[in-house]
Amino acid sequence: MSALDPARRAALLGTKLRALMADAGVPAVGDAAAIAGGVALEGDDRSAWVMLPDPPGSVAERGLGGALAWAVRRDCVSVRLLADADAAHLARRGRSVRLPVSVWSVDGRSLAPVLPGALPAIPSVPESHRAMIDLIRAGGADPVEEHGVLVGEVDGLEVCRVLDDAVTGEVRLEVGIGAHDRETFQLLHGDRPKVEALADVVSAVRSHRSAIGASSTHPLRHLAASRLLRARLIADPSPIGTGPLVAVEPPIGRTNLKDEVPCVAREIGTTRIVVCTAGIDLEVVPWAADAIEACAADECLIAAPDRDVIDIQQRLASLLTVPTRFVPVPRDVL
């Protein structure tokens, strides 16, 4: 179905969703709308029904925010997500929302409830890898431990990573931004002392990451924008009105450096967290629900560049059971 024209695909999904609603005794009203890689229909009982047919690892993993936005704009009283049977993460995030959310898997014309899944366990960084922390600091980078991986960052951008050699099993520090850059760097500069090599990369990256304002167009300035924002706020949290902040691990590990994903900081001495994001992303609120659970937070601020904070974002944030709100960050901070 994914090879079909988007309009034709949406029409077919809408027909299927309308039939499933009828079988459940909830007649659909109005036309189907294409959202979040799927379709949405409103029931005559003011429920929002959203079908997310894509498999895990695709847009379905990010579908809750779009579904909530569609429902809120129509003053729906509940949301039913029809997704894959493995969509336990959607059910987990949905239970943190005041608007009733239920998740269902589809088997032919039958629906089965999907139970909330637990957050993934966060592995520790091996002690053999942590022995590289001093080397990372000596090269001028900030050591960061996330989901069992030790990296070095400059203003939120990864510039090195500790790995086990695939052949020898030896622990080594690889310098570079992302896997391809690390491989190329190793081929070209593998014989250079690690501290010296890392220091050169840190200097080059910092010259671009430290630039303030939109006039900086270098790619290194715009990679991992949410983590750059976090780095700025850890250095000076006054733009969002909190006390000192410290970075904490995200509830879900990153899969790459290219895709923009939120990150988390915690206010020292409190149970308030700050989720940092960049771009207008409807999924950051469900993501924040996971961060709140992982950190056992009792308050959440979502910091974003002021240009990226719109009314629907604030409305979605107000749906979370733990007090959550967006805090626009002035552009002169970035």
XYZ file of C-alpha atoms in Angstrom:
334
model
C 0.000 0.000 0.000
C 2.942 2.356 0.644
C 3.725 2.407 -3.133
C 0.326 3.922 -3.946
C -0.281 7.578 -4.666
C -0.684 9.297 -1.250
C -4.229 10.463 -2.031
C -5.291 6.993 -3.184
C -3.596 5.405 -0.177
C -5.404 7.762 2.217
C -8.728 7.002 0.535
C -8.259 3.256 0.924
C -7.200 3.595 4.555
C -10.169 5.865 5.197
C -12.548 3.261 3.788
C -11.019 0.576 5.989
C -11.143 2.796 9.080
C -14.776 3.716 8.436
C -15.664 0.005 8.226
C -13.834 -0.780 11.477
C -15.667 2.043 13.220
C -18.998 0.768 11.959
C -18.190 -2.721 13.252
C -17.440 -1.155 16.644
C -20.817 0.610 16.645
C -19.401 4.110 16.164
C -20.539 5.601 12.832
C -18.024 7.981 11.269
C -19.005 11.538 10.397
C -17.338 13.673 7.756
C -14.471 12.829 5.455
C -11.233 11.074 6.340
C -8.182 13.275 6.886
C -4.621 12.221 6.082
C -2.410 12.717 9.168
C 0.764 11.262 10.670
C 1.238 8.775 7.847
C -2.273 7.439 8.321
C -5.854 8.689 8.379
C -8.285 10.094 10.940
C -12.059 10.115 11.231
C -14.391 11.528 13.852
C -17.089 9.332 15.364
C -20.642 10.454 16.021
C -19.795 10.262 19.744
C -17.039 12.917 19.239
C -14.265 10.332 19.446
C -11.206 10.647 17.215
C -10.188 7.460 15.403
C -6.698 7.420 13.875
C -5.206 4.577 11.873
C -1.405 4.382 11.803
C -0.705 1.408 9.530
C 3.052 1.694 9.229
C 5.254 -0.841 11.039
C 7.350 -0.030 14.129
C 10.413 2.064 13.332
C 8.462 4.276 10.930
C 6.077 7.191 11.321
C 3.780 5.051 13.508
C 6.267 5.459 16.347
C 5.671 9.199 16.136
C 1.947 9.193 15.508
C 0.470 10.111 18.888
C 1.286 13.824 18.717
C -0.358 14.249 15.334
C -3.401 12.282 16.470
C -3.778 14.400 19.597
C -3.431 17.621 17.615
C -6.148 16.505 15.187
C -8.446 15.559 18.070
C -7.844 18.765 20.022
C -8.572 20.963 17.023
C -11.958 19.233 16.707
C -12.784 19.220 20.406
C -12.940 15.424 20.463
C -13.456 13.785 23.847
C -11.300 10.684 23.296
C -8.733 9.200 20.917
C -8.556 5.675 19.555
C -5.296 4.790 17.832
C -5.322 1.794 15.516
C -1.703 0.780 15.142
C 0.599 -2.210 15.068
C 0.442 -4.833 17.804
C 3.947 -3.737 18.857
C 2.814 -0.151 19.527
C 3.073 -0.524 23.311
C 5.102 2.690 23.410
C 2.051 4.588 22.098
C -0.109 3.084 24.827
C 2.498 3.999 27.448
C 2.630 7.602 26.307
C -1.135 7.760 25.926
C -1.737 6.954 29.593
C 0.040 10.208 30.511
C -2.552 12.283 28.658
C -5.709 13.711 30.253
C -7.667 13.145 27.055
C -8.552 9.423 27.122
C -6.310 7.544 24.696
C -6.585 3.859 23.809
C -4.424 1.912 21.390
C -5.678 -1.043 19.359
C -4.097 -3.515 16.975
C -5.988 -4.564 13.858
C -6.426 -8.182 12.768
C -8.696 -8.246 9.752
C -11.952 -6.717 11.023
C -11.148 -7.346 14.702
C -9.578 -4.936 17.188
C -7.494 -5.978 20.185
C -6.302 -3.613 22.932
C -2.571 -2.863 23.116
C -1.271 -2.654 26.687
C 1.265 -0.010 27.733
C 4.846 -1.193 27.559
C 7.594 -0.360 30.038
C 10.332 2.103 29.235
C 13.425 0.325 27.931
C 16.084 -0.404 30.533
C 19.092 1.900 30.298
C 22.390 -0.030 30.274
C 25.470 1.303 32.051
C 28.663 2.271 30.278
C 31.282 -0.496 30.784
C 34.032 0.442 33.219
C 36.601 -0.322 30.523
C 35.018 2.442 28.426
C 34.745 4.875 31.334
C 38.527 4.680 31.627
C 38.563 6.938 28.538
C 36.807 9.830 30.283
C 40.050 11.590 31.199
C 41.295 11.261 27.617
C 38.082 12.833 26.309
C 38.418 15.735 28.735
C 42.082 16.170 27.835
C 41.048 16.605 24.206
C 38.642 19.388 25.177
C 35.343 17.512 24.785
C 32.643 16.919 27.390
C 32.171 13.218 28.334
C 28.538 12.136 27.975
C 27.148 8.733 28.959
C 23.887 7.670 27.310
C 22.296 4.232 27.071
C 25.540 2.373 27.615
C 27.604 4.501 25.226
C 30.351 6.984 26.146
C 30.902 9.877 23.740
C 32.584 13.249 23.797
C 30.549 16.309 22.834
C 31.185 19.950 21.964
C 28.159 22.157 22.614
C 25.932 19.099 22.269
C 27.526 17.666 19.114
C 29.258 14.288 19.308
C 32.900 14.467 18.212
C 34.218 11.117 19.472
C 32.976 7.769 20.734
C 34.429 4.905 22.752
C 34.075 1.527 21.028
C 35.326 -2.039 21.216
C 37.427 -3.048 18.236
C 35.389 -5.546 16.199
C 38.440 -7.753 15.616
C 40.657 -7.432 18.682
C 38.062 -6.422 21.258
C 40.394 -3.633 22.355
C 38.743 -0.505 23.736
C 39.561 2.539 21.647
C 38.522 6.151 21.219
C 37.387 7.011 17.701
C 37.395 10.664 16.674
C 34.812 12.090 14.283
C 31.197 13.204 13.910
C 29.141 10.106 13.185
C 30.209 6.637 12.072
C 31.306 7.568 8.534
C 33.351 10.540 9.717
C 35.026 8.417 12.401
C 35.950 5.780 9.820
C 37.384 8.368 7.434
C 39.272 10.102 10.222
C 40.806 6.804 11.302
C 42.004 6.082 7.762
C 43.550 9.519 7.326
C 44.838 10.280 10.820
C 44.988 6.928 12.623
C 48.625 7.408 13.538
C 48.145 10.743 15.310
C 48.008 10.895 19.124
C 44.361 10.723 20.193
C 44.447 13.818 22.407
C 46.027 15.894 19.652
C 43.593 14.622 16.997
C 40.576 15.170 19.230
C 41.725 18.667 20.215
C 41.888 19.699 16.548
C 38.362 18.437 15.885
C 37.053 20.072 19.066
C 38.549 23.405 18.031
C 37.036 23.243 14.547
C 33.600 22.240 15.819
C 33.552 24.815 18.605
C 34.274 27.629 16.166
C 30.960 26.871 14.445
C 28.864 25.710 17.410
C 29.677 28.800 19.458
C 28.341 31.159 16.792
C 25.190 33.031 17.860
C 22.354 33.865 15.488
C 20.777 32.509 12.345
C 23.520 33.986 10.157
C 25.660 30.929 10.821
C 24.863 28.486 8.028
C 27.607 25.911 8.531
C 26.172 22.348 8.840
C 28.001 21.797 12.140
C 26.019 24.705 13.586
C 22.683 23.043 12.845
C 23.288 19.359 13.636
C 21.757 18.213 16.945
C 20.058 21.593 17.406
C 18.132 20.455 20.498
C 21.376 19.431 22.196
C 22.968 22.756 21.297
C 20.017 24.452 22.983
C 20.509 22.276 26.054
C 24.203 23.165 26.160
C 23.315 26.866 26.023
C 20.786 26.516 28.859
C 23.151 24.483 31.029
C 25.684 27.291 30.611
C 23.024 29.910 31.427
C 19.493 28.802 32.427
C 18.215 32.356 32.979
C 16.303 32.499 29.646
C 13.883 29.846 30.954
C 13.881 30.964 34.594
C 15.254 27.850 36.260
C 18.137 27.182 38.581
C 21.293 25.341 37.442
C 20.693 22.448 35.051
C 22.469 19.167 34.438
C 22.087 16.886 31.403
C 20.354 13.545 31.962
C 19.911 10.516 29.743
C 16.931 10.492 27.367
C 14.226 7.862 27.941
C 14.865 6.420 24.464
C 18.347 6.111 22.995
C 19.267 7.965 19.811
C 19.823 5.901 16.680
C 21.883 8.447 14.728
C 23.126 12.039 14.656
C 21.216 13.125 11.567
C 17.647 12.968 12.858
C 16.638 15.736 15.239
C 15.383 14.333 18.552
C 14.687 16.030 21.900
C 16.993 15.791 24.895
C 16.589 16.291 28.640
C 18.088 18.282 31.485
C 17.153 18.309 35.167
C 17.093 21.294 37.486
C 19.600 20.559 40.227
C 17.978 20.039 43.608
C 14.436 19.692 42.235
C 12.269 17.175 40.393
C 11.645 19.565 37.496
C 12.978 18.610 34.080
C 13.588 20.592 30.906
C 13.006 18.925 27.549
C 14.891 20.726 24.780
C 13.627 20.594 21.217
C 14.111 22.384 17.916
C 11.660 22.721 15.058
C 7.870 22.493 15.209
C 7.473 18.897 16.327
C 4.060 17.681 17.475
C 5.672 14.513 18.850
C 7.800 16.278 21.456
C 4.916 16.283 23.971
C 4.424 12.469 23.911
C 8.237 12.165 24.042
C 8.226 14.435 27.084
C 5.736 12.064 28.733
C 8.390 9.333 28.561
C 11.018 11.724 29.950
C 8.735 12.656 32.840
C 8.218 8.990 33.696
C 11.908 8.131 33.368
C 12.959 11.028 35.623
C 10.009 10.751 38.058
C 9.484 14.471 37.438
C 6.662 16.501 38.920
C 7.001 19.394 36.454
C 8.248 19.697 32.886
C 9.316 22.683 30.830
C 9.708 22.205 27.082
C 12.292 24.700 25.864
C 12.226 25.555 22.169
C 13.329 28.459 19.969
C 10.592 31.098 20.108
C 9.887 30.717 16.389
C 9.009 27.043 16.967
C 6.417 27.529 19.723
C 2.872 27.687 18.345
C -0.543 27.529 19.965
C -1.209 23.847 19.264
C 2.080 22.967 20.993
C 0.942 24.697 24.170
C -2.471 23.021 23.970
C -0.878 19.581 23.659
C 1.473 20.276 26.570
C -1.509 21.159 28.774
C -2.923 17.661 28.179
C -0.184 15.880 30.141
C -1.098 14.786 33.647
C 2.145 16.243 35.019
C 2.198 20.064 34.673
C 3.975 20.799 31.389
C 4.373 23.944 29.332
C 6.465 25.326 26.505
C 9.008 28.018 27.264
C 10.072 30.030 24.201
C 13.807 30.731 24.092
C 14.770 34.074 22.494
C 16.658 33.642 19.251
C 19.573 35.739 20.504
C 20.366 32.831 22.882
C 20.982 30.568 19.882
